[in-house]
Coordinates of C-alpha atoms and ligand atoms in Angstrom, one line a residue:
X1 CA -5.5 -16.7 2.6
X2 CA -6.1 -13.9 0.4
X3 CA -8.6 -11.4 -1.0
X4 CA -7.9 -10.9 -5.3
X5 CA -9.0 -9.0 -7.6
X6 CA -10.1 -10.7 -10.9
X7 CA -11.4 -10.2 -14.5
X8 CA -14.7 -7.6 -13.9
X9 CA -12.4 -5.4 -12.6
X10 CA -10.3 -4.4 -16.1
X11 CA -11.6 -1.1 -17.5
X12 CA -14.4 -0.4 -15.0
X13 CA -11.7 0.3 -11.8
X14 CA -14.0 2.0 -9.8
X15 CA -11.6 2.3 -6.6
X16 CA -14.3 2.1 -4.2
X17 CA -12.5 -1.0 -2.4
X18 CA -9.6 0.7 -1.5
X19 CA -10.4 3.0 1.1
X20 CA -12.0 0.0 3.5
X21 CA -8.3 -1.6 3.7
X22 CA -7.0 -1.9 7.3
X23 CA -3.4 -2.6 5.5
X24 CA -3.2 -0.4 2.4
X25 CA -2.5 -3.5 0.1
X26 CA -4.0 -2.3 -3.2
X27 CA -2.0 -1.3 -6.3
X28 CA -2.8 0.5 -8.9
X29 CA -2.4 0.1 -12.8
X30 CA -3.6 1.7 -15.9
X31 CA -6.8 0.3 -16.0
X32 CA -7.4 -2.7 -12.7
X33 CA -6.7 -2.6 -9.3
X34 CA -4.5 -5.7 -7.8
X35 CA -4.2 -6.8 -4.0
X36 CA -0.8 -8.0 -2.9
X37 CA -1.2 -11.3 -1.3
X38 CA 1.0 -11.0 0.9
X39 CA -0.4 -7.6 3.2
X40 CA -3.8 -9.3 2.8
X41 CA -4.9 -9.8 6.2
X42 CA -8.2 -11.3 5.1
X43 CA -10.9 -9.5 6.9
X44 CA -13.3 -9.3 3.9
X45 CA -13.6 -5.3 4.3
X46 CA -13.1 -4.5 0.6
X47 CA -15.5 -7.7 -1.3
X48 CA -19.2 -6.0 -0.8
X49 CA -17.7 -2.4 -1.9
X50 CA -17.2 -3.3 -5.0
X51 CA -20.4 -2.5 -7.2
X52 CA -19.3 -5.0 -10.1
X53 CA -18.6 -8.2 -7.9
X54 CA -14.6 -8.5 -8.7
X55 CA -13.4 -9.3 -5.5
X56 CA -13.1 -12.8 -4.6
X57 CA -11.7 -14.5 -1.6
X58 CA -8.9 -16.7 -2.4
X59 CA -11.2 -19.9 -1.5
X60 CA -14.3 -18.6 -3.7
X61 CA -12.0 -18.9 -7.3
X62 CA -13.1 -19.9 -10.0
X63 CA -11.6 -22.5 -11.9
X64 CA -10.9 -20.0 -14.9
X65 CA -10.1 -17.1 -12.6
X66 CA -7.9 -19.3 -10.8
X67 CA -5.0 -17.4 -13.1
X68 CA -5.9 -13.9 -11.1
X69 CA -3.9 -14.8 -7.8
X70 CA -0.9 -14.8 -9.8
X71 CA -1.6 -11.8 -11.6
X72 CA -2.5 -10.5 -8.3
X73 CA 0.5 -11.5 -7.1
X74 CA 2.9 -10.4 -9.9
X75 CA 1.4 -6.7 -10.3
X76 CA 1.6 -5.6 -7.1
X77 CA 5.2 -6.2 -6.3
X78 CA 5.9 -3.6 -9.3
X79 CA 2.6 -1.3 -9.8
X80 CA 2.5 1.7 -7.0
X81 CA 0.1 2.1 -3.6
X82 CA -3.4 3.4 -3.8
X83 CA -5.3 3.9 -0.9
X84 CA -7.5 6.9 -1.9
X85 CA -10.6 6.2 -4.1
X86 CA -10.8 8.3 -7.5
X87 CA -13.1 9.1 -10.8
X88 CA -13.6 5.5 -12.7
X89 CA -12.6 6.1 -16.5
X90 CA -15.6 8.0 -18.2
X91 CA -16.9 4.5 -20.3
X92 CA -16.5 1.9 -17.0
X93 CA -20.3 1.6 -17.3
X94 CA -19.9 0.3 -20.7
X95 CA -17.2 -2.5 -19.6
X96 CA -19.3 -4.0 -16.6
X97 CA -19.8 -7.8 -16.6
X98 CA -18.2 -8.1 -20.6
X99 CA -16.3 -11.2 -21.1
X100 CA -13.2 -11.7 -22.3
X101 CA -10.9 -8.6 -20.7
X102 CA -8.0 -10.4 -19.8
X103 CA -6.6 -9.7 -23.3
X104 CA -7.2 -5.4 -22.4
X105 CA -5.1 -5.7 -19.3
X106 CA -2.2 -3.4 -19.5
X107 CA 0.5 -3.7 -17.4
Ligands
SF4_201 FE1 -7.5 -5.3 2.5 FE2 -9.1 -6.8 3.9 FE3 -9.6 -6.6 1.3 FE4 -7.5 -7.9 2.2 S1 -9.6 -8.5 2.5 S2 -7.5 -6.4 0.5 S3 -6.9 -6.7 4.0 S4 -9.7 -4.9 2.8
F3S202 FE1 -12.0 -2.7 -9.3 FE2 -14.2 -3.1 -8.0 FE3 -12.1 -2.0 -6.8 S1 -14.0 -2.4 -10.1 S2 -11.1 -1.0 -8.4 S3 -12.3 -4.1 -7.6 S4 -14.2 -1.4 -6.6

């Protein structure tokens, strides 16, 4: 079982989660965090510290954000190690809980 990181998280990337991690198993891209499944060691540390609710366990998926394990999956074996938190992107605010930001993901 995993923790992942799903759709809220695109252009708000607040980095708060990352410094709970017993295992250092978040990456970081342009603009979302991912976990890599396969360091997650499932102790639930990182889910309440994010403010925006974008961490889910595994088990807790929605059907439509189903699509983020493999995302999760995918960008972490390439994007780099971040285990210190930094400044979210000046407009985060303005991207919390708006649908739709799959399409803004850059990779
Ligand atoms: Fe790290 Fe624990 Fe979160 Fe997994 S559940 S990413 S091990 S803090
Ligand atoms: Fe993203 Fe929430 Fe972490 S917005 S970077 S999952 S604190």
């Amino acid at each position: 079982m995993t923790y992942v990181i799903t759709e809220n998280c695109i252009k708000c990337k607040y980095t708060d989660c990352v410094e709970v991690c017993p295992v250092d198993c978040f990456h970081e891209g342009p603009n979302f965090l991912v976990i890599n499944p396969e360091e997650c060691i499932d102790c639930s540390l990182c889910e309440p510290e994010c403010p925006i609710n974008a961490i889910l366990s595994e088990d807790d998926l929605k059907e439509e954000d189903k699509k983020y394990l493999e995302i999760n999956t995918r960008l972490s074996k390439t994007w780099p190690l971040i285990t210190e938190a930094k400044s979210a992107p000046s407009d985060a605010k303005e991207w919390e809980n708006k649908p739709d930001k799959l399409k803004l993901l850059e990779e």
